[in-house]
Coordinates of C-alpha atoms and ligand atoms in Angstrom, one line a residue:
M7 CA 40.4 202.9 4.4
S8 CA 43.0 200.9 2.6
T9 CA 42.3 199.2 -0.7
P10 CA 43.6 195.8 -1.9
G11 CA 46.1 197.8 -4.0
D12 CA 47.4 199.5 -0.8
L13 CA 47.9 196.1 0.8
I14 CA 49.9 194.8 -2.2
D15 CA 52.0 198.0 -2.1
A16 CA 52.7 197.5 1.6
L17 CA 53.6 193.8 1.0
R18 CA 56.0 194.8 -1.8
A19 CA 57.6 197.4 0.4
A20 CA 58.1 194.8 3.2
L21 CA 59.3 191.9 1.0
G22 CA 60.6 193.4 -2.2
A23 CA 58.5 193.4 -5.4
D24 CA 59.9 190.0 -6.5
H25 CA 58.4 188.3 -3.5
V26 CA 54.8 189.4 -3.9
L27 CA 53.1 187.5 -6.7
T28 CA 49.8 188.6 -8.3
A29 CA 47.6 187.0 -11.0
D30 CA 48.1 189.9 -13.4
R31 CA 51.9 189.3 -13.5
H32 CA 52.4 185.6 -12.5
D33 CA 50.9 182.2 -13.0
L34 CA 49.5 181.4 -9.5
T35 CA 48.2 177.9 -10.3
G36 CA 50.7 176.1 -8.1
F37 CA 49.6 178.2 -5.1
E38 CA 45.8 178.3 -5.9
Q39 CA 45.1 174.6 -6.7
D40 CA 45.3 171.8 -4.2
W41 CA 47.4 168.7 -4.7
R42 CA 44.3 166.4 -5.4
R43 CA 42.8 169.0 -7.8
R44 CA 39.6 169.1 -5.7
A45 CA 39.7 172.9 -5.3
R46 CA 41.0 175.9 -7.2
G47 CA 40.8 179.2 -5.4
R48 CA 41.9 182.7 -6.3
A49 CA 44.4 184.7 -4.3
L50 CA 44.6 188.4 -3.9
A51 CA 48.4 187.9 -3.8
V52 CA 51.0 185.3 -2.8
A53 CA 53.5 186.7 -0.3
R54 CA 56.9 185.0 -0.1
P55 CA 58.8 186.2 3.0
G56 CA 62.3 185.1 3.5
T57 CA 62.7 185.7 7.3
T58 CA 60.6 185.5 10.4
D59 CA 60.5 189.3 10.7
E60 CA 59.1 189.4 7.2
V61 CA 56.4 186.9 8.1
A62 CA 55.5 189.1 11.0
A63 CA 55.4 192.1 8.7
V64 CA 53.0 190.3 6.3
V65 CA 50.7 189.2 9.1
R66 CA 50.6 192.8 10.5
A67 CA 50.0 194.3 7.1
C68 CA 47.1 191.9 6.4
A69 CA 45.6 192.5 9.9
A70 CA 45.7 196.3 9.3
A71 CA 44.0 195.8 5.9
G72 CA 41.4 193.3 7.4
V73 CA 42.5 190.6 4.9
S74 CA 42.8 187.0 5.8
L75 CA 45.8 184.8 5.3
V76 CA 46.3 181.2 4.1
P77 CA 49.7 179.8 5.3
Q78 CA 51.2 177.4 2.7
G79 CA 54.2 175.1 2.7
G80 CA 54.6 172.5 -0.1
N81 CA 50.9 172.5 -0.9
T82 CA 50.7 168.7 -0.7
G83 CA 48.0 168.6 1.9
L84 CA 45.0 166.3 1.2
V85 CA 42.1 168.1 2.8
V86 CA 42.0 171.5 1.0
G87 CA 43.6 173.5 3.8
S88 CA 46.5 175.3 2.0
V89 CA 44.8 177.0 -0.9
P90 CA 42.7 180.3 -0.9
D91 CA 39.0 180.3 -1.3
D92 CA 37.5 181.7 -4.5
S93 CA 36.9 185.2 -3.2
G94 CA 40.1 186.6 -4.6
Q95 CA 40.4 188.4 -1.2
Q96 CA 42.9 186.1 0.6
V97 CA 46.6 186.4 0.7
V98 CA 48.6 183.1 0.4
L99 CA 51.5 183.2 2.8
S100 CA 54.1 180.9 1.3
L101 CA 56.8 179.8 3.7
Q102 CA 59.0 178.2 1.0
R103 CA 61.8 180.8 1.2
L104 CA 62.2 180.2 4.9
N105 CA 64.4 177.2 4.3
R106 CA 67.6 177.6 6.3
V107 CA 69.0 175.0 8.7
R108 CA 69.7 177.1 11.9
A109 CA 71.5 174.6 14.2
L110 CA 72.4 171.0 14.7
D111 CA 73.2 169.9 18.3
R112 CA 74.7 166.4 18.3
A113 CA 74.9 166.0 22.0
N114 CA 71.3 167.1 22.5
L115 CA 70.2 165.2 19.4
T116 CA 68.3 168.2 17.9
L117 CA 68.1 170.0 14.6
T118 CA 66.6 173.5 14.3
V119 CA 65.2 174.3 10.9
E120 CA 63.0 176.9 9.3
A121 CA 59.5 176.0 8.4
G122 CA 59.9 176.0 4.6
C123 CA 62.6 173.3 4.7
V124 CA 61.5 170.4 2.6
L125 CA 61.2 167.2 4.6
Q126 CA 63.6 165.3 2.4
A127 CA 66.2 168.0 3.0
V128 CA 65.7 167.7 6.7
Q129 CA 66.2 163.9 6.5
E130 CA 69.3 164.4 4.4
T131 CA 70.8 167.0 6.9
A132 CA 70.3 164.5 9.7
E133 CA 71.8 161.7 7.6
A134 CA 74.9 163.8 6.7
A135 CA 75.5 164.1 10.5
G136 CA 75.1 160.3 10.9
L137 CA 71.7 160.7 12.6
L138 CA 68.1 160.0 11.8
F139 CA 65.1 162.2 11.4
P140 CA 62.4 159.5 11.1
L141 CA 59.4 161.4 9.7
S142 CA 58.8 159.8 6.3
L143 CA 55.9 160.0 3.8
A144 CA 55.4 159.8 0.1
A145 CA 55.2 163.6 -0.3
E146 CA 58.6 164.1 1.4
G147 CA 60.3 165.5 -1.7
S148 CA 57.8 168.5 -1.7
C149 CA 56.2 168.9 1.7
T150 CA 57.7 171.2 4.3
I151 CA 58.5 170.7 7.9
G152 CA 56.1 173.6 8.7
G153 CA 53.3 171.9 6.9
N154 CA 54.2 168.6 8.5
L155 CA 53.9 170.1 11.9
A156 CA 50.8 172.2 11.0
T157 CA 49.1 168.9 10.0
N158 CA 50.8 166.7 12.6
A159 CA 51.7 164.4 9.8
G160 CA 52.1 160.7 10.4
G161 CA 53.7 158.6 7.6
T162 CA 55.3 155.2 7.8
Q163 CA 57.4 155.3 11.0
V164 CA 54.8 156.4 13.5
L165 CA 54.7 152.9 15.1
R166 CA 58.2 153.4 16.5
Y167 CA 58.8 157.2 16.5
G168 CA 55.3 158.8 16.7
N169 CA 53.7 161.6 14.7
A170 CA 55.3 164.9 13.8
R171 CA 54.1 166.1 17.2
D172 CA 56.3 163.5 18.9
L173 CA 59.3 164.6 16.9
C174 CA 59.2 168.3 17.8
L175 CA 60.6 169.9 20.9
G176 CA 60.2 173.6 20.2
L177 CA 58.6 176.1 17.8
E178 CA 59.0 179.6 16.6
V179 CA 55.6 181.1 15.7
V180 CA 54.2 184.3 14.4
T181 CA 50.9 185.0 16.1
A182 CA 47.8 186.4 14.5
S183 CA 48.7 189.9 15.8
G184 CA 52.2 189.7 14.2
D185 CA 54.2 189.0 17.4
I186 CA 56.9 186.4 17.4
W187 CA 56.8 183.6 20.0
H188 CA 60.4 182.4 20.5
G189 CA 59.8 178.9 21.7
L190 CA 62.6 177.1 20.0
S191 CA 63.4 175.0 23.0
G192 CA 65.5 171.8 22.8
L193 CA 64.2 170.7 26.1
R194 CA 62.7 167.3 26.7
K195 CA 61.3 168.4 30.0
D196 CA 59.6 171.7 30.6
N197 CA 56.6 171.8 32.9
T198 CA 56.2 175.6 33.1
G199 CA 52.5 175.8 32.2
Y200 CA 50.3 175.2 29.2
D201 CA 52.0 173.5 26.2
L202 CA 51.8 176.1 23.5
R203 CA 53.8 174.0 21.1
D204 CA 51.2 171.2 21.2
L205 CA 48.5 173.8 20.5
F206 CA 50.1 175.0 17.3
I207 CA 51.1 171.5 16.1
G208 CA 48.1 170.1 14.2
S209 CA 46.3 173.5 14.1
E210 CA 46.5 173.6 10.2
G211 CA 47.5 177.3 10.0
T212 CA 44.4 178.5 12.0
L213 CA 46.2 179.6 15.2
G214 CA 49.6 180.9 14.1
V215 CA 52.3 180.7 11.5
I216 CA 55.1 178.3 12.3
T217 CA 58.4 179.8 11.1
A218 CA 60.9 177.4 12.6
A219 CA 61.1 174.2 14.7
T220 CA 63.6 172.3 16.9
L221 CA 63.3 168.6 15.9
K222 CA 64.3 165.4 17.7
L223 CA 67.0 163.3 16.0
F224 CA 67.8 159.7 16.7
P225 CA 70.8 157.3 16.2
R226 CA 70.6 155.5 12.9
P227 CA 69.8 151.8 13.1
A228 CA 72.7 149.5 12.2
A229 CA 70.5 147.6 9.7
T230 CA 67.0 147.8 8.3
L231 CA 65.2 144.9 6.7
T232 CA 61.9 144.7 4.9
A233 CA 59.5 141.7 4.5
W234 CA 56.4 141.2 2.5
A235 CA 53.8 138.7 3.8
A236 CA 50.5 137.4 2.4
V237 CA 47.9 137.0 5.1
P238 CA 44.6 135.1 5.0
S239 CA 42.5 137.8 6.6
M240 CA 42.5 141.2 8.3
Q241 CA 42.3 139.4 11.7
A242 CA 45.4 137.5 10.8
A243 CA 47.2 140.8 9.9
V244 CA 46.2 142.2 13.3
D245 CA 47.4 139.0 15.1
L246 CA 50.7 139.2 13.1
L247 CA 51.1 142.8 14.3
G248 CA 50.8 141.6 17.9
L249 CA 53.4 138.8 17.3
A250 CA 55.8 141.2 15.5
Q251 CA 55.5 143.7 18.4
Q252 CA 56.2 141.0 20.9
R253 CA 59.2 139.5 19.0
L254 CA 60.8 142.7 17.5
A255 CA 59.8 145.2 20.2
A256 CA 61.1 148.7 19.3
G257 CA 62.8 147.1 16.2
L258 CA 59.4 147.1 14.4
T259 CA 59.4 150.4 12.6
G260 CA 56.8 149.8 9.9
F261 CA 53.7 147.7 9.5
E262 CA 51.6 148.4 6.5
V263 CA 48.5 146.5 5.2
M264 CA 47.3 146.5 1.6
G265 CA 44.1 144.9 0.3
R266 CA 44.0 142.8 -2.9
F267 CA 42.1 145.3 -5.0
A268 CA 44.5 148.1 -4.0
L269 CA 47.5 145.9 -5.1
S270 CA 45.7 144.9 -8.3
L271 CA 45.6 148.6 -9.2
V272 CA 49.3 148.9 -8.8
A273 CA 49.9 145.7 -10.9
C274 CA 47.6 147.2 -13.6
H275 CA 48.7 150.8 -13.7
L276 CA 52.3 150.6 -12.5
P277 CA 53.5 147.4 -14.2
Q278 CA 57.1 148.3 -13.7
L279 CA 56.6 147.6 -10.0
R280 CA 56.4 143.9 -9.7
V281 CA 53.9 143.1 -6.9
P282 CA 54.5 139.8 -5.1
L283 CA 51.9 137.4 -3.8
W284 CA 48.9 139.6 -4.3
Q285 CA 46.6 137.5 -6.5
D286 CA 45.7 134.6 -4.2
H287 CA 45.4 136.4 -0.8
P288 CA 43.0 139.0 0.5
Y289 CA 45.7 141.2 2.1
C290 CA 49.5 141.6 2.1
V291 CA 51.5 143.2 4.8
L292 CA 54.8 145.1 4.6
L293 CA 57.0 144.9 7.7
E294 CA 60.1 146.8 8.5
N295 CA 62.6 145.8 11.2
S296 CA 65.3 148.3 12.2
D297 CA 68.0 146.8 14.3
S298 CA 70.7 148.4 16.4
E299 CA 73.0 145.4 16.3
G300 CA 73.4 144.6 12.6
E301 CA 72.0 142.7 9.6
A302 CA 72.6 139.2 10.8
H303 CA 70.7 139.9 14.0
A304 CA 67.9 141.6 12.2
R305 CA 67.6 138.7 9.7
G306 CA 67.5 136.1 12.4
A307 CA 64.8 137.9 14.3
F308 CA 62.7 138.5 11.2
E309 CA 63.0 134.9 10.0
G310 CA 62.1 133.6 13.4
L311 CA 59.0 135.9 13.4
L312 CA 57.9 134.8 10.0
E313 CA 58.4 131.1 10.7
A314 CA 56.3 131.4 13.9
A315 CA 53.6 133.2 12.0
L316 CA 53.6 130.6 9.2
E317 CA 53.2 127.9 11.8
R318 CA 50.2 129.7 13.4
G319 CA 48.5 130.3 10.1
L320 CA 48.9 134.0 10.4
V321 CA 51.0 134.2 7.2
S322 CA 50.3 132.2 4.0
D323 CA 53.6 133.1 2.3
A324 CA 56.4 135.6 2.7
V325 CA 59.5 137.1 1.2
V326 CA 62.3 139.0 3.0
A327 CA 64.1 141.6 0.8
E328 CA 67.7 140.5 0.1
S329 CA 69.0 144.0 -0.7
M330 CA 68.3 147.7 -0.1
A331 CA 67.1 147.9 -3.7
Q332 CA 64.6 145.1 -3.2
A333 CA 63.4 146.7 0.1
Q334 CA 62.9 150.0 -1.8
A335 CA 61.0 148.2 -4.5
L336 CA 58.6 146.8 -1.9
W337 CA 58.1 150.2 -0.4
H338 CA 57.5 151.7 -3.8
I339 CA 54.6 149.3 -4.3
R340 CA 53.0 150.5 -1.0
E341 CA 53.6 154.2 -1.9
G342 CA 52.4 153.7 -5.5
I343 CA 48.8 152.8 -4.3
P344 CA 47.5 156.4 -4.3
L345 CA 49.0 157.0 -7.7
A346 CA 47.6 153.8 -9.2
Q347 CA 44.2 154.7 -7.6
A348 CA 44.3 158.1 -9.3
E349 CA 45.1 156.4 -12.6
E350 CA 42.0 154.2 -12.2
G351 CA 39.9 157.3 -11.8
L352 CA 38.1 159.6 -9.3
N353 CA 37.6 158.1 -5.8
I354 CA 36.4 158.9 -2.3
K355 CA 39.1 159.0 0.2
H356 CA 38.9 158.3 3.9
D357 CA 41.8 158.6 6.3
I358 CA 40.5 157.0 9.4
S359 CA 41.9 155.6 12.6
L360 CA 40.4 152.9 14.9
P361 CA 41.6 150.9 17.9
V362 CA 43.7 148.2 16.1
S363 CA 41.5 145.5 17.9
R364 CA 38.4 146.9 16.1
I365 CA 39.8 147.0 12.6
P366 CA 38.8 143.5 11.5
A367 CA 35.2 143.9 12.6
F368 CA 35.0 147.4 11.1
C369 CA 36.2 146.1 7.7
D370 CA 33.9 143.1 7.7
E371 CA 30.9 145.2 8.5
T372 CA 31.6 148.2 6.4
D373 CA 32.8 146.2 3.4
A374 CA 29.6 144.3 3.5
R375 CA 27.3 147.3 4.0
L376 CA 28.9 149.3 1.2
S377 CA 28.7 146.4 -1.2
R378 CA 25.1 145.8 -0.3
E379 CA 23.9 149.4 -0.5
I380 CA 26.0 150.6 -3.4
P381 CA 26.3 147.6 -5.8
G382 CA 29.6 147.4 -7.8
V383 CA 31.5 149.7 -5.5
R384 CA 35.2 148.8 -5.2
L385 CA 37.2 149.2 -2.0
V386 CA 40.8 150.3 -2.0
N387 CA 41.8 149.5 1.6
F388 CA 45.4 150.0 2.7
G389 CA 47.3 151.9 5.4
H390 CA 49.4 152.1 8.5
L391 CA 47.9 149.1 10.3
G392 CA 50.5 149.4 13.1
D393 CA 49.0 152.8 14.0
G394 CA 45.4 151.7 13.5
N395 CA 45.2 154.0 10.4
L396 CA 43.4 152.9 7.3
H397 CA 43.1 154.7 4.0
Y398 CA 39.7 153.2 3.4
N399 CA 38.9 154.5 -0.1
V400 CA 36.0 153.9 -2.3
Q401 CA 36.4 153.6 -6.1
A402 CA 33.4 154.1 -8.4
P403 CA 32.0 150.9 -10.1
A404 CA 34.1 149.7 -13.0
G405 CA 33.2 151.2 -16.4
G406 CA 30.8 153.8 -15.0
D407 CA 31.0 157.6 -15.0
A408 CA 33.1 158.2 -11.9
R409 CA 32.3 161.9 -11.7
A410 CA 28.6 161.2 -11.7
F411 CA 29.1 158.5 -9.1
L412 CA 30.9 160.9 -6.8
A413 CA 28.3 163.6 -7.3
E414 CA 25.5 161.2 -6.4
Q415 CA 27.1 159.0 -3.8
E416 CA 30.0 160.8 -2.0
A417 CA 27.9 162.2 0.9
R418 CA 26.2 158.9 1.4
V419 CA 29.4 156.9 1.3
N420 CA 31.1 159.3 3.7
Q421 CA 28.2 159.1 6.2
L422 CA 28.1 155.3 6.0
V423 CA 31.9 155.0 6.6
Y424 CA 32.1 157.8 9.3
D425 CA 29.1 156.4 11.2
A426 CA 30.9 153.0 11.3
V427 CA 34.1 154.7 12.4
A428 CA 32.3 156.4 15.2
A429 CA 30.5 153.3 16.2
H430 CA 33.9 151.5 16.6
G431 CA 35.4 154.4 18.6
G432 CA 37.6 155.8 15.8
S433 CA 38.5 159.1 14.3
I434 CA 37.4 160.5 10.9
S435 CA 40.9 162.1 10.4
A436 CA 43.9 160.0 11.4
E437 CA 46.7 162.0 9.8
H438 CA 45.7 164.3 7.0
G439 CA 43.8 166.8 9.2
V440 CA 40.4 168.5 8.7
G441 CA 41.1 171.4 6.3
S442 CA 37.9 172.6 4.6
L443 CA 37.1 169.1 3.2
K444 CA 36.0 167.7 6.6
A445 CA 35.2 170.9 8.5
A446 CA 31.5 170.6 7.9
C447 CA 31.3 167.0 9.2
L448 CA 33.5 167.6 12.2
P449 CA 30.6 168.7 14.4
H450 CA 28.8 165.4 13.8
Y451 CA 31.7 163.3 15.1
K452 CA 33.7 165.4 17.5
D453 CA 32.7 165.7 21.2
P454 CA 30.7 168.9 21.6
V455 CA 32.7 170.0 24.6
A456 CA 35.9 169.5 22.7
L457 CA 34.5 171.6 19.9
D458 CA 33.6 174.4 22.2
L459 CA 37.0 174.4 23.7
M460 CA 38.6 174.5 20.3
R461 CA 36.4 177.5 19.4
A462 CA 37.5 179.2 22.6
V463 CA 41.2 178.6 21.7
K464 CA 40.6 180.0 18.2
A465 CA 38.9 183.1 19.6
A466 CA 41.7 183.7 22.1
L467 CA 44.5 183.3 19.6
D468 CA 43.0 184.7 16.5
P469 CA 40.0 186.9 17.6
A470 CA 39.5 188.5 14.2
G471 CA 39.5 185.1 12.5
R472 CA 42.1 186.0 9.9
L473 CA 44.2 182.9 9.9
N474 CA 43.0 180.3 7.5
P475 CA 39.3 181.0 8.1
G476 CA 36.8 178.2 7.4
R477 CA 39.5 175.5 8.0
V478 CA 39.1 173.0 10.8
L479 CA 36.2 175.0 12.4
A480 CA 33.6 175.8 9.8
Ligands
FAD23 C1 51.6 161.7 -2.1 C2 51.2 162.1 -0.7 C3 51.4 161.3 0.3 C4 51.1 161.7 1.6 N1 51.3 160.9 2.6 C5 51.0 161.3 3.9 C6 51.3 160.4 5.0 O1 51.7 159.2 4.8 N2 51.0 160.9 6.2 C7 50.5 162.1 6.4 O2 50.2 162.5 7.6 N3 50.2 162.9 5.4 C8 50.5 162.5 4.2 N4 50.2 163.4 3.1 C9 49.5 164.7 3.4 C10 50.4 165.6 4.3 O3 49.6 166.3 5.2 C11 51.3 166.5 3.6 O4 52.0 166.0 2.6 C12 52.2 167.4 4.5 O5 52.2 167.1 5.9 C13 51.8 168.8 4.3 O6 53.0 169.6 4.2 P1 53.0 170.8 3.2 O7 54.2 171.5 3.5 O8 52.7 170.4 1.8 O9 51.7 171.7 3.8 P2 50.6 172.4 2.9 O10 49.9 171.4 2.1 O11 51.1 173.6 2.3 O12 49.7 172.9 4.1 C14 48.9 171.9 4.9 C15 48.2 172.7 6.0 O13 49.2 173.2 6.9 C16 49.1 174.7 7.0 N5 50.5 175.2 7.0 C17 51.5 174.9 6.1 N6 52.6 175.4 6.5 C18 52.4 176.1 7.6 C19 53.2 176.9 8.5 N7 54.5 177.1 8.3 N8 52.6 177.4 9.6 C20 51.2 177.2 9.8 N9 50.5 176.5 9.0 C21 51.0 175.9 7.9 C22 48.3 175.1 5.7 O14 47.6 176.3 6.0 C23 47.4 173.9 5.6 O15 46.3 174.0 6.4 C24 50.5 163.0 1.8 C25 50.4 163.9 0.7 C26 50.7 163.4 -0.5 C27 50.5 164.4 -1.7

């Protein structure tokens, strides 16, 4: 029977000693602790393969030793899915060294990259070719394309281009048995049976290890303009979205909503970011218009939209960024909300989605219920309204002990919010995934037949349960 030491020797033989890290020789904090510092596990070792064959060798060695694996990209996930448990028995399989660009096909508008490529590097590779890879999120300087696909990441351009799933045409995957599935197709049509690609995308490392992907590219817009609008209510924000979709059609590439308290935290904790129009309005909206004709056309369409919205009372006040720098400053405010929230203290995060039409009623009812049942509670409500996705977060009452508040109230707050989400036909995870953070509550909110089918898929693809156990399915 092999010992943990035998496995580490086998991994060193397969990858070279420099690419197998252990706690006695290395600081493993960056691999063992999650981004939000909600969990710190202990790894038996961190394996850092540099090729797909080496990934397969690691998977086979761990299978032979009966040891489970935790695939990890940039470790920026928000649901505790990419770090080991505290048993000290799991191997972290870091994909960061698999970071080569394999091919760019201009005529086919595709880019094939390895899983450890950082998202920003993928965007820059596309840009250098005069093309666009539109996936964009605040963690793009650290997260990897493998992690983005494993979590089916969303971000700020979903409204126009879709989630990571919609941006991927093919995958290369190492299966739980250590085989390699060569599925790097650049085909937009392929009806030859079950869509395995869609099975692995969003599976959070529980069904296979993504080692490379063929991604869709797009022509770059001729001009991109950003506007900031104050709106009198969430209903007005939803009505403005409808008007913007009607007037700008596919040009509407971003539509973000931010509540007044969320913006007050940015104004307080990130004073270098000057937040416009936030004090006197319950919500502000950030709109992005990407135009294939040019700046004058984009500005004309944007100004026409905002004038119509002002006339109808959907917008109380608005500014259109005059330069790229101003546009970036507005986006920094939106992206600064999670940081400002962290500066304010511990909080309870909810990444939820709802039919857009139900969002005003959901917010009215849930805001009121939370305030009634948990006096002093502060709501940090913001998100990708165009996708029906809210980050509906709950901050502890001002001046109190936030840690004690979380210990006492987190389960109650979660239940209250998730029950309301379910009542309005929504989902308890819009874009961050399930990880281990939401695995226990999934059975309360997921259709039981869907859960059984998911368990059957897991059993078929990973019968020994060695890939990221306890994640997604508890
Ligand atoms: C500041 C910030 C902003 C964010 N904003 C957004 C946002 O707007 N939209 C959004 O959707 N998400 C957002 N996220 C969370 C988002 O899920 C991650 O940033 C990203 O998609 C994860 O990529 P990663 O490489 O860091 O993956 P990791 O965190 O390393 O892993 C995430 C999950 O994927 C699995 N995994 C990783 N790589 C592989 C692989 N190659 N094969 C199989 N499984 C793998 C892991 O086991 C884990 O379950 C944000 C995170 C941060 C910190």
